[in-house]
Short mmCIF file of C-alpha atoms in Angstrom, two decimals:
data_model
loop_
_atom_site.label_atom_id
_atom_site.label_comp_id
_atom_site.label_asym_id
_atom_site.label_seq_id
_atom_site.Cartn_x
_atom_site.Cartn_y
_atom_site.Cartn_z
CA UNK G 1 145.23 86.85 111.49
CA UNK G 2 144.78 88.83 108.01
CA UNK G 3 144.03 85.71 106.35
CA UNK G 4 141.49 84.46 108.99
CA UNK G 5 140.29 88.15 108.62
CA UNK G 6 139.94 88.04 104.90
CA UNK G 7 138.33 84.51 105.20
CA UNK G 8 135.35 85.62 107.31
CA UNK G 9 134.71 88.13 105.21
CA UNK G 10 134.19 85.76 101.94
CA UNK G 11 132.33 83.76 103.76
CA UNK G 12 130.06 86.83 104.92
CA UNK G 13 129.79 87.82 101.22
CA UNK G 14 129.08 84.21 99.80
CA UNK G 15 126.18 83.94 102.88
CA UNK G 16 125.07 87.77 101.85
CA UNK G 17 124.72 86.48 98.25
CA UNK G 18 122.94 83.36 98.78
CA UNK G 19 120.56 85.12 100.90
CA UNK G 20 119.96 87.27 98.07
CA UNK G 21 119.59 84.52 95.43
CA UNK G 22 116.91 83.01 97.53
CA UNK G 23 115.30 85.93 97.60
CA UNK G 24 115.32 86.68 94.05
CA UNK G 25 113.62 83.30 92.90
CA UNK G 26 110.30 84.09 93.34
CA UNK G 27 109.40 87.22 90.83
CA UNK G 28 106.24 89.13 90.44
CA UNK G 29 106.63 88.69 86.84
CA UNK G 30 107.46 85.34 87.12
CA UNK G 31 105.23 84.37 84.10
CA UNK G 32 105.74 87.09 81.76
CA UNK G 33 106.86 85.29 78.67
CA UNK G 34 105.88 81.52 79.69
CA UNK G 35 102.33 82.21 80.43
CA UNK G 36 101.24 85.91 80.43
CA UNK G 37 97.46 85.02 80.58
CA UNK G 38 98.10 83.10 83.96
CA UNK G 39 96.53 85.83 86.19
CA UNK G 40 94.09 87.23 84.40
CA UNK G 41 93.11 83.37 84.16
CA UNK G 42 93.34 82.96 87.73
CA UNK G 43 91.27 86.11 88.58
CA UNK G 44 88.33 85.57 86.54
CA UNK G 45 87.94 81.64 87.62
CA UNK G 46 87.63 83.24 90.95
CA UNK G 47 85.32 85.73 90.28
CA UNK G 48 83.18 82.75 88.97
CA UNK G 49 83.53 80.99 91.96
CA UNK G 50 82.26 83.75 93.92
CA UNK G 51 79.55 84.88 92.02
CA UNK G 52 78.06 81.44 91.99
CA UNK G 53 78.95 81.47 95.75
CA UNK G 54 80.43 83.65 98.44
CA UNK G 55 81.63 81.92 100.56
CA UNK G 56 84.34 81.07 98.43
CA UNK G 57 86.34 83.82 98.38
CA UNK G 58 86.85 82.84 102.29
CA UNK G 59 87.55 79.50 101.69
CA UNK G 60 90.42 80.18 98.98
CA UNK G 61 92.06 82.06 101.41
CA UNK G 62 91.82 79.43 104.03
CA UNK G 63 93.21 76.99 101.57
CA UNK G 64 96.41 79.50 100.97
CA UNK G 65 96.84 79.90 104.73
CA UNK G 66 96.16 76.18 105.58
CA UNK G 67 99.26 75.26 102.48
CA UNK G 68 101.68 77.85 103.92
CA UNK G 69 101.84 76.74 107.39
CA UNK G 70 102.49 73.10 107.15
CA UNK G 71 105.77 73.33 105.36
CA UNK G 72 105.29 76.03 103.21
CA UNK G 73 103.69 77.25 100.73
CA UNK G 74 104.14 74.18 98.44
CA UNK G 75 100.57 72.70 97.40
CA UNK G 76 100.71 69.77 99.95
CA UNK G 77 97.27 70.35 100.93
CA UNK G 78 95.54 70.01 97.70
CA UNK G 79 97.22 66.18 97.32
CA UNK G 80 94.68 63.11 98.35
CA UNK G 81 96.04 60.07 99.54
CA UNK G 82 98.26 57.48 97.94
CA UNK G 83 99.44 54.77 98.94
CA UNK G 84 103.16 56.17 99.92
CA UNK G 85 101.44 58.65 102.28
CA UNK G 86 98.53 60.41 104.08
CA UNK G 87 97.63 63.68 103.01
CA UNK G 88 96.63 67.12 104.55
CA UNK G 89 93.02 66.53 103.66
CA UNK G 90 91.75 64.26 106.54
CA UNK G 91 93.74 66.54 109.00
CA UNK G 92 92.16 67.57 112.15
CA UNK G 93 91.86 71.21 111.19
CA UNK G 94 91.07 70.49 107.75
CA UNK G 95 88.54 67.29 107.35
CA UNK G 96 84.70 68.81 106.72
CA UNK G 97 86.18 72.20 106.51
CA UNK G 98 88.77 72.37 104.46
CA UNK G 99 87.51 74.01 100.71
CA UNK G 100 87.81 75.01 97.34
CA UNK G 101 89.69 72.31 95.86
CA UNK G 102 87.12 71.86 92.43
CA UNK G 103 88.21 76.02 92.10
CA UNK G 104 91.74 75.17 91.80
CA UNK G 105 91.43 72.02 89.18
CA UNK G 106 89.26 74.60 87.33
CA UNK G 107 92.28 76.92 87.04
CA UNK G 108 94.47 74.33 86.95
CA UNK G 109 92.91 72.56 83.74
CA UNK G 110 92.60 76.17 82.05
CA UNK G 111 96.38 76.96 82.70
CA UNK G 112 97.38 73.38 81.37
CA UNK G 113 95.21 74.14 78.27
CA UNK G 114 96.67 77.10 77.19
CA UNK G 115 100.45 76.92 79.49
CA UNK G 116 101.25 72.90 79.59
CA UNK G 117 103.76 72.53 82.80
CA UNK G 118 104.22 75.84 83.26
CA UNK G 119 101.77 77.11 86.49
CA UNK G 120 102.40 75.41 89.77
CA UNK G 121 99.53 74.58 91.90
CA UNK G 122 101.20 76.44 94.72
CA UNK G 123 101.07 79.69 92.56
CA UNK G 124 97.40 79.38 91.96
CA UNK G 125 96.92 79.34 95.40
CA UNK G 126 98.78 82.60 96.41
CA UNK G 127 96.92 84.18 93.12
CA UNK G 128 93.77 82.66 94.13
CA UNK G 129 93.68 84.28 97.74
CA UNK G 130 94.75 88.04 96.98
CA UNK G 131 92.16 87.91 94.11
CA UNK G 132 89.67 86.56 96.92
CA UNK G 133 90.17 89.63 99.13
CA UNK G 134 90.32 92.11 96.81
CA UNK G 135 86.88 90.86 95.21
CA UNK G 136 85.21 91.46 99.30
CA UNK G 137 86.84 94.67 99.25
CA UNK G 138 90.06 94.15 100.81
CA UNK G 139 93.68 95.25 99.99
CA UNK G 140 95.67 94.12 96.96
CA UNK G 141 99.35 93.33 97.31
CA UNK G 142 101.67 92.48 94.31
CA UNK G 143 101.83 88.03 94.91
CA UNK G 144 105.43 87.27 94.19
CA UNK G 145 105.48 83.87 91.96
CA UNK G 146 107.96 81.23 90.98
CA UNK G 147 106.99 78.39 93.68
CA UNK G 148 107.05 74.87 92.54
CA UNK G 149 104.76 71.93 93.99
CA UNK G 150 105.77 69.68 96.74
CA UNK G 151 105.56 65.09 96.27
CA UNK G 152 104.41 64.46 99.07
CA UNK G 153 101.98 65.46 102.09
CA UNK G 154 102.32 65.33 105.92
CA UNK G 155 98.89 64.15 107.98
CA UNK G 156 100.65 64.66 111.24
CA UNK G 157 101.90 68.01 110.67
CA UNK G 158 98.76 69.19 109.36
CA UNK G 159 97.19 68.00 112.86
CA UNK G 160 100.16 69.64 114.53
CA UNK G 161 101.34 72.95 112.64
CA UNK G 162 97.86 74.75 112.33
CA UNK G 163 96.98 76.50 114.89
CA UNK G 164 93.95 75.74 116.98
CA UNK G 165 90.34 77.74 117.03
CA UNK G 166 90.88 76.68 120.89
CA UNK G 167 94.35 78.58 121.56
CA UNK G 168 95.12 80.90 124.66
CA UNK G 169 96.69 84.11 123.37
CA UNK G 170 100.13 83.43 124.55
CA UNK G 171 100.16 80.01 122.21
CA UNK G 172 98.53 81.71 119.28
CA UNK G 173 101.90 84.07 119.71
CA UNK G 174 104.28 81.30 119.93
CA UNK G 175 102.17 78.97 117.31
CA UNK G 176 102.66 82.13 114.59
CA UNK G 177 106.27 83.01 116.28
CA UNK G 178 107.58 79.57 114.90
CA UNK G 179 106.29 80.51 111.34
CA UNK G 180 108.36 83.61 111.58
CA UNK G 181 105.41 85.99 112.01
CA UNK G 182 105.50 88.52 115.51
CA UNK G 183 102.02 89.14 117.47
CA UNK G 184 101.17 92.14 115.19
CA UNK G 185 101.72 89.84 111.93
CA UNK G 186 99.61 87.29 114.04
CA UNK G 187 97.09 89.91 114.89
CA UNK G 188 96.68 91.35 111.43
CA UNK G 189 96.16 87.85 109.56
CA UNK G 190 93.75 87.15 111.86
CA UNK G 191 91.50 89.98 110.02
CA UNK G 192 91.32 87.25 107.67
CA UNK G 193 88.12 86.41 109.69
CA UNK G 194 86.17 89.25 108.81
CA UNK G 195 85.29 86.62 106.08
CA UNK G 196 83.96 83.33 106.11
CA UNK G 197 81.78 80.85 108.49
CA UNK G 198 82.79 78.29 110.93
CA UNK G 199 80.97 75.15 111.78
CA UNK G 200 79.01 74.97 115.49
CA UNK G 201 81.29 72.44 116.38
CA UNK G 202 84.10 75.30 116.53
CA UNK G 203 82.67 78.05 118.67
CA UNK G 204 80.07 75.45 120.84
CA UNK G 205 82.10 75.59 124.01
CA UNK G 206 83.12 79.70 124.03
CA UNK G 207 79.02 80.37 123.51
CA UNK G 208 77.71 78.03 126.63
CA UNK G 209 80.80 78.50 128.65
CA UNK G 210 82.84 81.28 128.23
CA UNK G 211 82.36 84.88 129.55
CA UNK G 212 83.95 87.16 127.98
CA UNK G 213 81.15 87.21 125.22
CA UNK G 214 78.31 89.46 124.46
CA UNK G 215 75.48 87.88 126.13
CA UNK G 216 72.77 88.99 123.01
CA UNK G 217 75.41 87.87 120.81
CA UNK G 218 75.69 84.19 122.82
CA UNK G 219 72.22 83.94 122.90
CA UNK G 220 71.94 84.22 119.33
CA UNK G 221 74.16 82.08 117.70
CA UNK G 222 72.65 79.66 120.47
CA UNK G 223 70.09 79.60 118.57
CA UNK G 224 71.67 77.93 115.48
CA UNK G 225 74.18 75.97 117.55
CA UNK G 226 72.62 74.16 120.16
CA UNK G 227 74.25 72.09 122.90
CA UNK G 228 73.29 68.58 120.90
CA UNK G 229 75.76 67.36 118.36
CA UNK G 230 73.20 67.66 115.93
CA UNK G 231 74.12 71.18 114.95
CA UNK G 232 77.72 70.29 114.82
CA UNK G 233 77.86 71.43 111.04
CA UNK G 234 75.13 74.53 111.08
CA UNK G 235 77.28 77.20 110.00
CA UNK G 236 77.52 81.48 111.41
CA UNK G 237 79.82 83.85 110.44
CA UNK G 238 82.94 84.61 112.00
CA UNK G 239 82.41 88.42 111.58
CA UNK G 240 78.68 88.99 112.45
CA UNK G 241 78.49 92.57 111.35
CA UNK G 242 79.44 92.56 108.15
CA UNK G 243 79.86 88.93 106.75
CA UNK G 244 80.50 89.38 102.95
CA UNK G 245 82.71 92.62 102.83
CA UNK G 246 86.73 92.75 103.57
CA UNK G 247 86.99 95.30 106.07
CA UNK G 248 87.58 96.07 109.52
CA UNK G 249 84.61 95.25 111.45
CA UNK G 250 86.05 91.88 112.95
CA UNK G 251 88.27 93.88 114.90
CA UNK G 252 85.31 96.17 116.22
CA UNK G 253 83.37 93.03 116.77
CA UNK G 254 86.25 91.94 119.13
CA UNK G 255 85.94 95.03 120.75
CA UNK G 256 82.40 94.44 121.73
CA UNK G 257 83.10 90.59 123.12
CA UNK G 258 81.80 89.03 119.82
CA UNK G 259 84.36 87.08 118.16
CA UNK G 260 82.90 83.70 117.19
CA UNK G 261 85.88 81.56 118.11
CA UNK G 262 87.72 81.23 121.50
CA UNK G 263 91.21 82.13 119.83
CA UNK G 264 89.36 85.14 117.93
CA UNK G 265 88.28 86.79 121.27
CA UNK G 266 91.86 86.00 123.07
CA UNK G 267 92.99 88.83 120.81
CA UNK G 268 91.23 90.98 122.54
CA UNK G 269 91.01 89.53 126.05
CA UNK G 270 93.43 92.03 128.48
CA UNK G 271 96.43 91.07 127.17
CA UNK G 272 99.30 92.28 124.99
CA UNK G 273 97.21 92.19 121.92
CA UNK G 274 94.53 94.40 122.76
CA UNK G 275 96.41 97.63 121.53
CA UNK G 276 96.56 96.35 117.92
CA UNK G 277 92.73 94.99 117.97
CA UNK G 278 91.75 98.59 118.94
CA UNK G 279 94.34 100.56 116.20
CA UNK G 280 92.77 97.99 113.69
CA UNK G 281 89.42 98.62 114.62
CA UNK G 282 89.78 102.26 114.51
CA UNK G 283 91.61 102.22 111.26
CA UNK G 284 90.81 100.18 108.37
CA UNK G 285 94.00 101.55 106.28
CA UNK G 286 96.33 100.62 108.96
CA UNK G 287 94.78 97.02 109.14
CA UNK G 288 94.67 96.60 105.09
CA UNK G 289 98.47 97.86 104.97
CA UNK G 290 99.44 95.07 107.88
CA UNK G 291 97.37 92.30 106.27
CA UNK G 292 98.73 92.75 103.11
CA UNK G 293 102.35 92.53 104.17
CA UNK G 294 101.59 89.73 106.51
CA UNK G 295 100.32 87.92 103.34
CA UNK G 296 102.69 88.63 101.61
CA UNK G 297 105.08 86.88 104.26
CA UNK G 298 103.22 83.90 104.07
CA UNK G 299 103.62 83.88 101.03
CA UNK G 300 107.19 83.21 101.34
CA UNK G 301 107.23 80.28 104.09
CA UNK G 302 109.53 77.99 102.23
CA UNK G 303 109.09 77.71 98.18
CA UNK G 304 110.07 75.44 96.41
CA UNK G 305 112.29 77.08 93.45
CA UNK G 306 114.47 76.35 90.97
CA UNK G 307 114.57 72.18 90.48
CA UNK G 308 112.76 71.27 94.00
CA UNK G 309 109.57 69.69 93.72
CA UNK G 310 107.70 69.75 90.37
CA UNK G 311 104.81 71.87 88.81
CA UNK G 312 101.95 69.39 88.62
CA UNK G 313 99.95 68.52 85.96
CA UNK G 314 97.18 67.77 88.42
CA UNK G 315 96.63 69.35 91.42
CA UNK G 316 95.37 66.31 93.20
CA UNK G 317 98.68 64.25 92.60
CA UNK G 318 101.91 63.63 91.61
CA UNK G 319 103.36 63.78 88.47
#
């Protein structure tokens, strides 16, 4: 019995310090000595990107997020097609949507020029979408770095693992639940679409069929998005109030029956959710402290470390 006692105990510790190994391979200062320009590199590619236009800062995000949740946060979705496999590009939530990509070869090539083999893709990414919110005014949280870049792509699990503009509340819960994230992680990443624009297609059936919307607001974006799939692409912001600032007002827009997407408005609908929607709308520290952790969660969904993967040379492919 003391040995059996004694054994479960190593075991316990060798668990205890492969938990913390894990945890220790991704570093905030990952790049000190091998390529201490990388984020000041990163940063002001962005702030090009921007400037020339805003919408980007959304859509670098978007890429992050859209990496992250098909098996983490490993540069799959910036791969195109090869012969050995499909990639995330062509993927129902991503095809005609999906941005940004010419922004990350940008950094990429200026990282290989000065730090050959040294910056993963899947880095730049994470860099790329803090920098992105805290240029609209949002929060800054410290991106912890060290992630390598996957080989290969998955087209069905990008078409399976995002979730959908056209989820109830209870799956948007489970869809982020699987990832690891609870309803106010869920909640608070959502605040992500206080920037950006979605495409008619998107919102088309919540603004001619739906109720729970402001009817001035409905009638608006009808306006821009009518019932003929000729407006399929006309774009309108997802937060209405205050479309090219970081802040809380998508929450207040919520609120007031105006989120732009169906899965936007379930948030705040009469269910478990609508507590948080109305703290975050009432508090833009509370939501900036909440979406920076969250981020910073996602952040973590399954690197690649140590000798998995590869750091690409190109973004677009393979090694």
């Amino acid at each position: 019995m003391a040995f059996i006692s004694h054994y479960n105990r190593f075991c316990f510790f060798v668990l205890l310090m492969l938990l913390r190994i894990a945890s220790a391979q991704l570093s905030s200062d990952y790049y000190a000595t091998t390529c201490p320009r990388a984020l000041s590199v990163v940063r002001s590619s962005v702030i090009n990107a921007v400037v020339k236009e805003h919408r980007m800062g959304a859509s670098l995000l978007r890429l992050h997020f859209h990496d992250c949740f098909v098996n983490g946060c490993d540069a799959s979705v910036l791969l195109d097609d090869t012969s050995n496999f499909t990639g995330e590009k062509t993927a129902l939530p991503n095809v005609r949507s999906l941005r940004g990509f010419e922004v990350i070869d940008t950094i990429k090539s200026q990282l290989e020029s000065i730090c050959p083999g040294v910056v993963s893709c899947a880095d730049i990414l994470a860099v790329a979408a803090r920098d992105s919110v805290l240029l609209f005014g949002g929060p800054s949280w410290t991106v912890q770095l060290g992630r390598r870049d996957s080989t290969t792509a998955s087209l069905s699990d990008a078409n399976t693992e995002l979730p959908s503009p056209s989820l109830d509340l209870k799956d948007l819960i489970s869809s982020f639940s699987t990832k690891g994230f609870s309803a106010k992680e869920m909640v608070a990443l959502s605040g992500s679409h206080t920037m950006g624009q979605a495409r008619c297609q998107m919102f088309r059936d919540r603004i001619y069929n739906e109720t729970n919307i402001n009817s001035e607001f409905a009638t608006f974006l009808k306006s821009n998005c009518t019932q003929s799939s000729g407006t399929d692409d006309n774009l309108s912001p997802l937060d209405i109030t205050s479309p090219v600032f970081f802040d809380n007002a998508y929450f207040k827009n919520l609120v007031d029956s105006k989120g732009l997407l169906h899965s936007d408005q379930q948030l705040f609908s009469g269910g478990s959710t609508d507590s948080l929607v109305t703290t975050y709308s009432n508090s833009s520290g509370t939501f900036y402290t909440d979406f920076a952790n969250a981020m910073l969660k996602m952040g973590n969904l399954n690197p690649l470390t140590a000798t998995s993967g590869q750091i690409r040379t190109n973004c677009r492919k393979t090694n």
